[in-house]
């Protein structure tokens, strides 16, 4: 199936741990994104990579570090997890990083920090 | 589930009726807008988009209206079906494909 996929779907961990979430798209898109959706369903962009190069970096704690090994993958590593990091994290992709391009979202990773 | 205790603006609509969901955006320079549908436990799914040089666009059972004067967007769903029950988000593209999402609206279809 052509899609944006994320692993894991659920992640439960203790405060202070380090964890990674992986994202892959097989749509042939150049641009990938990470979004955070909080408990009120508010969706906010965190990062965007275009062809492995960082182009958007919103005001996100530097405990969050995205890594793009190639343009089909964008992983998110989180150090020293905090309770407030609990949220659903969505990966998305678009053909290019231009103004009028639709973004396609993955199924989400539900992170719970205890 | 994920929505326990969550209070989103909610539209309850009888199956077969039309639904209208409204959205106000903030940036007058935004020139591309998208409506997404998010079902419980899933990621946002593209429904329809509209560029700022248009004021109306129709898809299958959905119509998006754009009023740039008052920075307002609406999504109309014709003959609402149970499968339309979801949270709906509008998003404005602010450049570099940076999407700013509005507050979601919950649609509940009553059979």
GROMACS .gro file of C-alpha atoms in nm:
model
  225
    1UNK     CA    1   0.000   0.000   0.000
    2UNK     CA    2   0.122   0.351  -0.075
    3UNK     CA    3   0.111   0.548   0.244
    4UNK     CA    4   0.278   0.727   0.530
    5UNK     CA    5   0.353   0.476   0.806
    6UNK     CA    6   0.472   0.525   1.162
    7UNK     CA    7   0.610   0.295   1.430
    8UNK     CA    8   0.527   0.230   1.701
    9UNK     CA    9   0.155   0.303   1.717
   10UNK     CA   10   0.161   0.314   2.097
   11UNK     CA   11   0.451   0.406   2.322
   12UNK     CA   12   0.430   0.404   2.701
   13UNK     CA   13   0.744   0.501   2.888
   14UNK     CA   14   0.878   0.650   3.209
   15UNK     CA   15   0.980   1.010   3.260
   16UNK     CA   16   1.347   1.068   3.184
   17UNK     CA   17   1.375   0.795   2.923
   18UNK     CA   18   1.489   0.848   2.563
   19UNK     CA   19   1.269   0.718   2.283
   20UNK     CA   20   1.242   0.728   1.904
   21UNK     CA   21   0.949   0.728   1.665
   22UNK     CA   22   0.999   0.625   1.304
   23UNK     CA   23   0.822   0.744   0.990
   24UNK     CA   24   0.840   0.621   0.635
   25UNK     CA   25   0.658   0.731   0.321
   26UNK     CA   26   0.653   0.545  -0.008
   27UNK     CA   27   0.472   0.819  -0.198
   28UNK     CA   28   0.792   0.951  -0.356
   29UNK     CA   29   0.747   1.285  -0.178
   30UNK     CA   30   1.036   1.523  -0.113
   31UNK     CA   31   0.906   1.681   0.207
   32UNK     CA   32   0.819   1.529   0.545
   33UNK     CA   33   0.683   1.677   0.866
   34UNK     CA   34   0.627   1.605   1.233
   35UNK     CA   35   0.317   1.736   1.410
   36UNK     CA   36   0.210   1.713   1.773
   37UNK     CA   37  -0.158   1.676   1.867
   38UNK     CA   38  -0.238   1.753   2.230
   39UNK     CA   39  -0.521   1.628   2.448
   40UNK     CA   40  -0.750   1.903   2.315
   41UNK     CA   41  -0.692   1.777   1.958
   42UNK     CA   42  -0.490   2.086   1.870
   43UNK     CA   43  -0.244   2.006   1.591
   44UNK     CA   44   0.083   2.198   1.570
   45UNK     CA   45   0.375   2.160   1.334
   46UNK     CA   46   0.711   2.079   1.491
   47UNK     CA   47   0.956   2.013   1.207
   48UNK     CA   48   0.977   1.984   0.832
   49UNK     CA   49   1.248   1.832   0.614
   50UNK     CA   50   1.283   1.877   0.240
   51UNK     CA   51   1.502   1.618   0.074
   52UNK     CA   52   1.684   1.549   0.403
   53UNK     CA   53   1.733   1.919   0.480
   54UNK     CA   54   1.564   2.088   0.778
   55UNK     CA   55   1.339   2.373   0.659
   56UNK     CA   56   1.095   2.427   0.946
   57UNK     CA   57   1.191   2.415   1.311
   58UNK     CA   58   0.918   2.556   1.530
   59UNK     CA   59   0.976   2.647   1.891
   60UNK     CA   60   1.035   2.295   2.010
   61UNK     CA   61   1.258   2.197   2.306
   62UNK     CA   62   1.597   2.076   2.189
   63UNK     CA   63   1.522   1.743   2.358
   64UNK     CA   64   1.341   1.673   2.030
   65UNK     CA   65   1.576   1.592   1.744
   66UNK     CA   66   1.451   1.490   1.401
   67UNK     CA   67   1.671   1.286   1.172
   68UNK     CA   68   1.621   1.218   0.803
   69UNK     CA   69   1.850   0.942   0.672
   70UNK     CA   70   1.691   0.975   0.327
   71UNK     CA   71   1.395   1.157   0.183
   72UNK     CA   72   1.160   0.864   0.248
   73UNK     CA   73   1.230   0.854   0.622
   74UNK     CA   74   1.198   1.108   0.901
   75UNK     CA   75   1.254   0.986   1.255
   76UNK     CA   76   1.195   1.175   1.579
   77UNK     CA   77   1.417   1.117   1.878
   78UNK     CA   78   1.311   1.252   2.216
   79UNK     CA   79   1.555   1.276   2.507
   80UNK     CA   80   1.469   1.298   2.876
   81UNK     CA   81   1.096   1.252   2.826
   82UNK     CA   82   0.866   1.470   3.036
   83UNK     CA   83   0.501   1.429   3.135
   84UNK     CA   84   0.405   1.714   2.900
   85UNK     CA   85   0.542   1.523   2.603
   86UNK     CA   86   0.242   1.291   2.624
   87UNK     CA   87   0.051   1.347   2.301
   88UNK     CA   88  -0.015   1.195   1.961
   89UNK     CA   89   0.266   1.256   1.713
   90UNK     CA   90   0.184   1.257   1.344
   91UNK     CA   91   0.419   1.231   1.054
   92UNK     CA   92   0.312   1.377   0.720
   93UNK     CA   93   0.455   1.419   0.372
   94UNK     CA   94   0.396   1.636   0.067
   95UNK     CA   95   0.537   1.628  -0.284
   96UNK     CA   96   0.741   1.944  -0.235
   97UNK     CA   97   0.786   2.224   0.016
   98UNK     CA   98   0.594   2.486  -0.175
   99UNK     CA   99   0.297   2.694  -0.069
  100UNK     CA  100   0.016   2.499  -0.221
  101UNK     CA  101   0.077   2.133  -0.162
  102UNK     CA  102  -0.147   1.890   0.020
  103UNK     CA  103   0.005   1.707   0.312
  104UNK     CA  104  -0.073   1.341   0.374
  105UNK     CA  105  -0.069   1.216   0.731
  106UNK     CA  106   0.036   0.891   0.893
  107UNK     CA  107  -0.176   0.705   1.151
  108UNK     CA  108  -0.005   0.864   1.453
  109UNK     CA  109   0.206   0.747   1.748
  110UNK     CA  110   0.035   0.773   2.086
  111UNK     CA  111   0.300   0.858   2.342
  112UNK     CA  112   0.222   0.834   2.712
  113UNK     CA  113   0.487   0.942   2.960
  114UNK     CA  114   0.434   0.818   3.316
  115UNK     CA  115  -1.078   0.649   2.442
  116UNK     CA  116  -0.888   0.955   2.315
  117UNK     CA  117  -1.192   1.182   2.335
  118UNK     CA  118  -1.288   1.121   2.700
  119UNK     CA  119  -1.336   1.457   2.869
  120UNK     CA  120  -1.273   1.644   2.546
  121UNK     CA  121  -1.512   1.929   2.467
  122UNK     CA  122  -1.487   2.027   2.103
  123UNK     CA  123  -1.755   2.233   1.931
  124UNK     CA  124  -1.998   1.965   1.824
  125UNK     CA  125  -2.246   1.949   1.540
  126UNK     CA  126  -2.511   1.680   1.575
  127UNK     CA  127  -2.682   1.610   1.245
  128UNK     CA  128  -2.949   1.366   1.135
  129UNK     CA  129  -2.839   1.114   0.877
  130UNK     CA  130  -2.931   1.242   0.532
  131UNK     CA  131  -2.929   1.608   0.631
  132UNK     CA  132  -2.663   1.857   0.520
  133UNK     CA  133  -2.383   1.966   0.754
  134UNK     CA  134  -2.201   2.298   0.760
  135UNK     CA  135  -1.876   2.343   0.951
  136UNK     CA  136  -1.724   2.687   0.985
  137UNK     CA  137  -1.369   2.805   1.034
  138UNK     CA  138  -1.208   3.145   1.082
  139UNK     CA  139  -0.847   3.188   0.979
  140UNK     CA  140  -0.608   3.455   1.092
  141UNK     CA  141  -0.349   3.529   0.825
  142UNK     CA  142  -0.474   3.743   0.537
  143UNK     CA  143  -0.164   3.641   0.336
  144UNK     CA  144  -0.259   3.270   0.344
  145UNK     CA  145  -0.340   3.156  -0.007
  146UNK     CA  146  -0.417   2.788   0.026
  147UNK     CA  147  -0.662   2.615   0.256
  148UNK     CA  148  -0.736   2.252   0.329
  149UNK     CA  149  -1.009   2.065   0.512
  150UNK     CA  150  -0.910   1.746   0.691
  151UNK     CA  151  -1.124   1.475   0.852
  152UNK     CA  152  -0.992   1.285   1.152
  153UNK     CA  153  -1.168   0.969   1.263
  154UNK     CA  154  -1.111   0.832   1.610
  155UNK     CA  155  -0.767   0.671   1.640
  156UNK     CA  156  -0.654   0.776   1.293
  157UNK     CA  157  -0.452   1.049   1.129
  158UNK     CA  158  -0.603   1.352   0.952
  159UNK     CA  159  -0.733   1.262   0.607
  160UNK     CA  160  -0.745   1.513   0.321
  161UNK     CA  161  -1.099   1.602   0.210
  162UNK     CA  162  -1.080   1.906  -0.015
  163UNK     CA  163  -0.865   2.212  -0.073
  164UNK     CA  164  -0.913   2.559  -0.218
  165UNK     CA  165  -0.677   2.827  -0.343
  166UNK     CA  166  -0.731   3.191  -0.263
  167UNK     CA  167  -0.815   3.279  -0.623
  168UNK     CA  168  -1.137   3.081  -0.584
  169UNK     CA  169  -1.438   3.128  -0.358
  170UNK     CA  170  -1.601   2.790  -0.403
  171UNK     CA  171  -1.489   2.440  -0.486
  172UNK     CA  172  -1.693   2.122  -0.503
  173UNK     CA  173  -1.597   1.763  -0.449
  174UNK     CA  174  -1.798   1.449  -0.404
  175UNK     CA  175  -2.070   1.546  -0.151
  176UNK     CA  176  -1.848   1.824  -0.014
  177UNK     CA  177  -1.823   2.193  -0.096
  178UNK     CA  178  -1.575   2.441   0.043
  179UNK     CA  179  -1.654   2.813   0.048
  180UNK     CA  180  -1.389   3.079   0.101
  181UNK     CA  181  -1.466   3.437   0.203
  182UNK     CA  182  -1.137   3.626   0.206
  183UNK     CA  183  -1.299   3.952   0.310
  184UNK     CA  184  -1.390   3.817   0.651
  185UNK     CA  185  -1.125   3.538   0.654
  186UNK     CA  186  -1.383   3.264   0.678
  187UNK     CA  187  -1.392   2.913   0.541
  188UNK     CA  188  -1.677   2.664   0.550
  189UNK     CA  189  -1.722   2.299   0.463
  190UNK     CA  190  -2.060   2.173   0.352
  191UNK     CA  191  -2.132   1.801   0.353
  192UNK     CA  192  -2.438   1.694   0.157
  193UNK     CA  193  -2.656   1.402   0.269
  194UNK     CA  194  -2.447   1.331   0.577
  195UNK     CA  195  -2.379   0.964   0.641
  196UNK     CA  196  -2.273   0.777   0.958
  197UNK     CA  197  -1.923   0.744   0.811
  198UNK     CA  198  -1.895   1.124   0.819
  199UNK     CA  199  -1.881   1.120   1.200
  200UNK     CA  200  -1.536   1.258   1.281
  201UNK     CA  201  -1.346   1.568   1.387
  202UNK     CA  202  -1.300   1.817   1.103
  203UNK     CA  203  -1.010   2.062   1.083
  204UNK     CA  204  -0.946   2.354   0.854
  205UNK     CA  205  -0.583   2.442   0.784
  206UNK     CA  206  -0.423   2.746   0.623
  207UNK     CA  207  -0.090   2.730   0.444
  208UNK     CA  208   0.137   3.008   0.567
  209UNK     CA  209   0.433   2.951   0.341
  210UNK     CA  210   0.700   2.679   0.318
  211UNK     CA  211   0.397   2.451   0.338
  212UNK     CA  212   0.366   2.543   0.705
  213UNK     CA  213   0.008   2.442   0.789
  214UNK     CA  214  -0.169   2.618   1.075
  215UNK     CA  215  -0.465   2.413   1.193
  216UNK     CA  216  -0.785   2.552   1.337
  217UNK     CA  217  -0.965   2.409   1.636
  218UNK     CA  218  -1.140   2.089   1.540
  219UNK     CA  219  -1.516   2.054   1.507
  220UNK     CA  220  -1.677   1.727   1.605
  221UNK     CA  221  -1.954   1.603   1.376
  222UNK     CA  222  -2.188   1.340   1.518
  223UNK     CA  223  -2.428   1.178   1.274
  224UNK     CA  224  -2.749   1.047   1.427
  225UNK     CA  225  -2.883   0.743   1.240
   0.00000   0.00000   0.00000
